[in-house]
Each structure stands twice: as C-alpha cells, then as structure tokens.
C-alpha cells in the first residue's frame, strides 16, 4: 500500500470531521494533484467538464463561475482550457487555496468549511456553480446543495460530481442526496438538465487491486441543474447529514 493510501486509511478510520478534514488537506496540499488525480486516478473534474461541454453553450468567457471545494484549482484549469475565464473559489484548506492562487485563474478565493460555516459569497450572482468531488460522508453535507443553489443567479446552472462509494454510510448519503435533489425539483427551485455516469470515476481507495491483480474502480455521477428563472420556489427544510 502506498504512503498516501495508508494516510488516507488512517484518517478515514478515525472518522472525517471538521478538524481532521482541514488537517488532511493542509498536509497533502503540495502533493494533492499527484495523490488524487495520479495515484487514485480521480476523474471528478473531468466528469464535470464532460457534462458541461456537452450541455453548456454561450459566451463562456463572460460567465461568472463559483468553484466550491476548489482544492488546488483543477476544475478551473480544465474550464479555462474550455474558454471560461472568471472564477471565484472556496475551500476549507488555506494551503490548498494558496496553491490555487498561484494558478492566477481566480479573481477571488475564500476560506470556509462548508456545512459548518456558510458559503461566503454573494447570493444569486453566479452563472455557474460547481462542486466536483466534495459531497460525501465527512465532507460537504447534503444541506450544502441549497447554498449552491442560492449562489446561482436565476437561470444559472449548478453542477455536482461525486463518487459512488460502496460503504453503507455513503449509500445512505447518496439516498439523502438524491431525495433532496428531487425535492428541490418538485419545489420548483430548479430543473434537471443532464445526468452523466462514469464507470471509472476513481480507484477504490479501500482496495489496491482485485483478486486477479486488476484495478478496482468506483463509479461516479455528475448532475447538472438549471435554477428556475421564474420563481424562487418553496424551500422546505432538510436535515443535515
């Protein structure tokens, strides 16, 4: 097992929480892209870009993008290559934000631990709000989705990408998430644009290889919604998890 996988397993065994998750990303900031996009072959940013390129039209260089859980800036880097130019980033790790700042792509960067602290940006302002890989047990709770919705302007887009991990806690999280997505649609807050599945979202962080020596991947899902432009809908309460 690699040192990175061992470190990840140790943190997960203690249970991710506010202090643990901030420390984990501060400690791994310098090697984050190699650890996740290299060692674990994480495709969260690429999956998000795939769905945007397939469904998003217009003058990309003029759009205001909010990159939530931005990390080192991988999503912004890919979006810049696709013609997007205006980015605001939010992350829980100051060291990750420092690295993101070095890219020169962000007009502004904010430190916040989502689910514990409110999203520190103007509401109803952004043309596109993205969250790639941040939704999950011990990371961003389901309740954060409504904050992302609030940050988007009427008619704006919200794009969420996450891995379908196999633990019982993650399966329960996914059930709550998809229930919330459906409730928001029923309440007229937004409408679905597209859903995309990825068979090889990332290597299973709990398994080095399969019994036959092959790689074992988990699947991933990316959701793209458009915020209602005609009504603010009915925001029913939702229990955090």
mmCIF file of N, CA and C in Angstrom, residues 19-73:
data_model
loop_
_atom_site.group_PDB
_atom_site.id
_atom_site.type_symbol
_atom_site.label_atom_id
_atom_site.label_comp_id
_atom_site.label_asym_id
_atom_site.label_seq_id
_atom_site.Cartn_x
_atom_site.Cartn_y
_atom_site.Cartn_z
ATOM 1 N N UNK A 19 -11.965 19.195 11.965
ATOM 2 C CA UNK A 19 -10.534 19.351 12.201
ATOM 3 C C UNK A 19 -9.734 18.370 11.357
ATOM 4 N N UNK A 20 -10.205 17.125 11.277
ATOM 5 C CA UNK A 20 -9.467 16.100 10.536
ATOM 6 C C UNK A 20 -9.389 16.411 9.054
ATOM 7 N N UNK A 21 -10.503 16.879 8.477
ATOM 8 C CA UNK A 21 -10.516 17.112 7.038
ATOM 9 C C UNK A 21 -9.654 18.308 6.666
ATOM 10 N N UNK A 22 -9.669 19.354 7.501
ATOM 11 C CA UNK A 22 -8.823 20.516 7.229
ATOM 12 C C UNK A 22 -7.356 20.129 7.331
ATOM 13 N N UNK A 23 -6.995 19.387 8.370
ATOM 14 C CA UNK A 23 -5.609 18.959 8.535
ATOM 15 C C UNK A 23 -5.169 18.054 7.393
ATOM 16 N N UNK A 24 -6.050 17.137 6.996
ATOM 17 C CA UNK A 24 -5.712 16.211 5.913
ATOM 18 C C UNK A 24 -5.329 16.967 4.648
ATOM 19 N N UNK A 25 -6.151 17.951 4.247
ATOM 20 C CA UNK A 25 -5.866 18.676 3.012
ATOM 21 C C UNK A 25 -4.725 19.671 3.157
ATOM 22 N N UNK A 26 -4.565 20.254 4.337
ATOM 23 C CA UNK A 26 -3.392 21.102 4.545
ATOM 24 C C UNK A 26 -2.107 20.289 4.436
ATOM 25 N N UNK A 27 -2.122 19.096 5.018
ATOM 26 C CA UNK A 27 -0.936 18.237 4.990
ATOM 27 C C UNK A 27 -0.616 17.733 3.585
ATOM 28 N N UNK A 28 -1.650 17.530 2.751
ATOM 29 C CA UNK A 28 -1.449 16.936 1.432
ATOM 30 C C UNK A 28 -1.470 17.960 0.312
ATOM 31 N N UNK A 29 -1.516 19.245 0.637
ATOM 32 C CA UNK A 29 -1.705 20.269 -0.393
ATOM 33 C C UNK A 29 -0.645 20.201 -1.491
ATOM 34 N N UNK A 30 0.605 20.050 -1.120
ATOM 35 C CA UNK A 30 1.686 20.083 -2.102
ATOM 36 C C UNK A 30 1.637 18.894 -3.061
ATOM 37 N N UNK A 31 1.097 17.781 -2.606
ATOM 38 C CA UNK A 31 1.059 16.568 -3.441
ATOM 39 C C UNK A 31 -0.363 16.178 -3.825
ATOM 40 N N UNK A 32 -1.320 17.062 -3.597
ATOM 41 C CA UNK A 32 -2.732 16.738 -3.799
ATOM 42 C C UNK A 32 -3.031 16.233 -5.207
ATOM 43 N N UNK A 33 -2.588 16.955 -6.205
ATOM 44 C CA UNK A 33 -2.927 16.566 -7.577
ATOM 45 C C UNK A 33 -2.306 15.224 -7.939
ATOM 46 N N UNK A 34 -1.068 14.980 -7.504
ATOM 47 C CA UNK A 34 -0.453 13.684 -7.785
ATOM 48 C C UNK A 34 -1.158 12.573 -7.020
ATOM 49 N N UNK A 35 -1.498 12.828 -5.755
ATOM 50 C CA UNK A 35 -2.150 11.811 -4.925
ATOM 51 C C UNK A 35 -3.517 11.411 -5.474
ATOM 52 N N UNK A 36 -4.345 12.415 -5.778
ATOM 53 C CA UNK A 36 -5.718 12.126 -6.170
ATOM 54 C C UNK A 36 -5.873 11.896 -7.673
ATOM 55 N N UNK A 37 -5.363 12.802 -8.488
ATOM 56 C CA UNK A 37 -5.535 12.661 -9.932
ATOM 57 C C UNK A 37 -4.518 11.686 -10.525
ATOM 58 N N UNK A 38 -3.440 11.415 -9.776
ATOM 59 C CA UNK A 38 -2.454 10.443 -10.213
ATOM 60 C C UNK A 38 -2.686 9.090 -9.570
ATOM 61 N N UNK A 39 -2.389 8.988 -8.267
ATOM 62 C CA UNK A 39 -2.466 7.710 -7.560
ATOM 63 C C UNK A 39 -3.864 7.094 -7.593
ATOM 64 N N UNK A 40 -4.880 7.909 -7.310
ATOM 65 C CA UNK A 40 -6.251 7.394 -7.270
ATOM 66 C C UNK A 40 -6.997 7.552 -8.589
ATOM 67 N N UNK A 41 -6.360 8.172 -9.583
ATOM 68 C CA UNK A 41 -6.960 8.356 -10.909
ATOM 69 C C UNK A 41 -8.332 9.022 -10.830
ATOM 70 N N UNK A 42 -8.459 10.000 -9.948
ATOM 71 C CA UNK A 42 -9.730 10.694 -9.742
ATOM 72 C C UNK A 42 -10.131 11.468 -10.993
ATOM 73 N N UNK A 43 -11.395 11.304 -11.411
ATOM 74 C CA UNK A 43 -11.890 11.957 -12.618
ATOM 75 C C UNK A 43 -13.070 12.889 -12.340
ATOM 76 N N UNK A 44 -13.167 13.378 -11.120
ATOM 77 C CA UNK A 44 -14.287 14.254 -10.773
ATOM 78 C C UNK A 44 -14.308 15.511 -11.639
ATOM 79 N N UNK A 45 -13.156 16.170 -11.784
ATOM 80 C CA UNK A 45 -13.086 17.404 -12.573
ATOM 81 C C UNK A 45 -13.360 17.120 -14.047
ATOM 82 N N UNK A 46 -12.850 16.010 -14.552
ATOM 83 C CA UNK A 46 -13.046 15.660 -15.960
ATOM 84 C C UNK A 46 -14.504 15.275 -16.238
ATOM 85 N N UNK A 47 -15.131 14.569 -15.291
ATOM 86 C CA UNK A 47 -16.535 14.204 -15.451
ATOM 87 C C UNK A 47 -17.396 15.462 -15.489
ATOM 88 N N UNK A 48 -17.096 16.401 -14.600
ATOM 89 C CA UNK A 48 -17.829 17.655 -14.585
ATOM 90 C C UNK A 48 -17.656 18.403 -15.903
ATOM 91 N N UNK A 49 -16.436 18.441 -16.414
ATOM 92 C CA UNK A 49 -16.187 19.125 -17.683
ATOM 93 C C UNK A 49 -16.903 18.440 -18.835
ATOM 94 N N UNK A 50 -16.957 17.129 -18.827
ATOM 95 C CA UNK A 50 -17.634 16.390 -19.897
ATOM 96 C C UNK A 50 -19.100 16.801 -20.003
ATOM 97 N N UNK A 51 -19.771 16.899 -18.851
ATOM 98 C CA UNK A 51 -21.194 17.228 -18.883
ATOM 99 C C UNK A 51 -21.410 18.693 -19.252
ATOM 100 N N UNK A 52 -20.488 19.562 -18.846
ATOM 101 C CA UNK A 52 -20.615 20.972 -19.203
ATOM 102 C C UNK A 52 -20.416 21.187 -20.701
ATOM 103 N N UNK A 53 -19.383 20.577 -21.252
ATOM 104 C CA UNK A 53 -19.105 20.732 -22.681
ATOM 105 C C UNK A 53 -20.262 20.206 -23.519
ATOM 106 N N UNK A 54 -20.885 19.118 -23.051
ATOM 107 C CA UNK A 54 -21.982 18.511 -23.815
ATOM 108 C C UNK A 54 -23.279 19.307 -23.720
ATOM 109 N N UNK A 55 -23.435 20.114 -22.669
ATOM 110 C CA UNK A 55 -24.742 20.735 -22.434
ATOM 111 C C UNK A 55 -24.727 22.242 -22.253
ATOM 112 N N UNK A 56 -23.564 22.852 -22.221
ATOM 113 C CA UNK A 56 -23.473 24.269 -21.902
ATOM 114 C C UNK A 56 -23.033 25.046 -23.129
ATOM 115 N N UNK A 57 -23.831 26.040 -23.514
ATOM 116 C CA UNK A 57 -23.495 26.860 -24.677
ATOM 117 C C UNK A 57 -23.477 28.328 -24.264
ATOM 118 N N UNK A 58 -23.032 29.181 -25.152
ATOM 119 C CA UNK A 58 -22.986 30.610 -24.847
ATOM 120 C C UNK A 58 -21.567 31.117 -24.792
ATOM 121 N N UNK A 59 -21.432 32.388 -24.444
ATOM 122 C CA UNK A 59 -20.120 33.022 -24.383
ATOM 123 C C UNK A 59 -19.477 32.721 -23.031
ATOM 124 N N UNK A 60 -18.690 31.670 -22.995
ATOM 125 C CA UNK A 60 -18.143 31.176 -21.735
ATOM 126 C C UNK A 60 -17.239 32.187 -21.043
ATOM 127 N N UNK A 61 -16.543 33.017 -21.821
ATOM 128 C CA UNK A 61 -15.582 33.939 -21.227
ATOM 129 C C UNK A 61 -16.238 35.018 -20.378
ATOM 130 N N UNK A 62 -17.545 35.214 -20.521
ATOM 131 C CA UNK A 62 -18.239 36.255 -19.769
ATOM 132 C C UNK A 62 -18.920 35.730 -18.507
ATOM 133 N N UNK A 63 -18.978 34.432 -18.352
ATOM 134 C CA UNK A 63 -19.733 33.851 -17.253
ATOM 135 C C UNK A 63 -18.952 33.875 -15.939
ATOM 136 N N UNK A 64 -19.692 34.096 -14.851
ATOM 137 C CA UNK A 64 -19.117 34.074 -13.507
ATOM 138 C C UNK A 64 -19.269 32.661 -12.934
ATOM 139 N N UNK A 65 -18.132 32.042 -12.573
ATOM 140 C CA UNK A 65 -18.124 30.659 -12.102
ATOM 141 C C UNK A 65 -17.715 30.610 -10.631
ATOM 142 N N UNK A 66 -18.506 29.919 -9.814
ATOM 143 C CA UNK A 66 -18.151 29.657 -8.426
ATOM 144 C C UNK A 66 -17.681 28.211 -8.319
ATOM 145 N N UNK A 67 -16.421 28.028 -7.968
ATOM 146 C CA UNK A 67 -15.786 26.712 -7.866
ATOM 147 C C UNK A 67 -15.694 26.348 -6.386
ATOM 148 N N UNK A 68 -16.650 25.536 -5.911
ATOM 149 C CA UNK A 68 -16.730 25.180 -4.496
ATOM 150 C C UNK A 68 -15.918 23.915 -4.243
ATOM 151 N N UNK A 69 -15.213 23.882 -3.081
ATOM 152 C CA UNK A 69 -14.245 22.826 -2.793
ATOM 153 C C UNK A 69 -13.218 22.786 -3.918
ATOM 154 N N UNK A 70 -12.672 23.967 -4.214
ATOM 155 C CA UNK A 70 -11.835 24.137 -5.402
ATOM 156 C C UNK A 70 -10.485 23.453 -5.306
ATOM 157 N N UNK A 71 -10.021 23.147 -4.086
ATOM 158 C CA UNK A 71 -8.732 22.492 -3.947
ATOM 159 C C UNK A 71 -7.620 23.297 -4.571
ATOM 160 N N UNK A 72 -6.786 22.623 -5.346
ATOM 161 C CA UNK A 72 -5.640 23.279 -5.989
ATOM 162 C C UNK A 72 -6.014 23.980 -7.282
ATOM 163 N N UNK A 73 -7.277 23.853 -7.700
ATOM 164 C CA UNK A 73 -7.725 24.560 -8.891
ATOM 165 C C UNK A 73 -7.859 23.722 -10.141
#
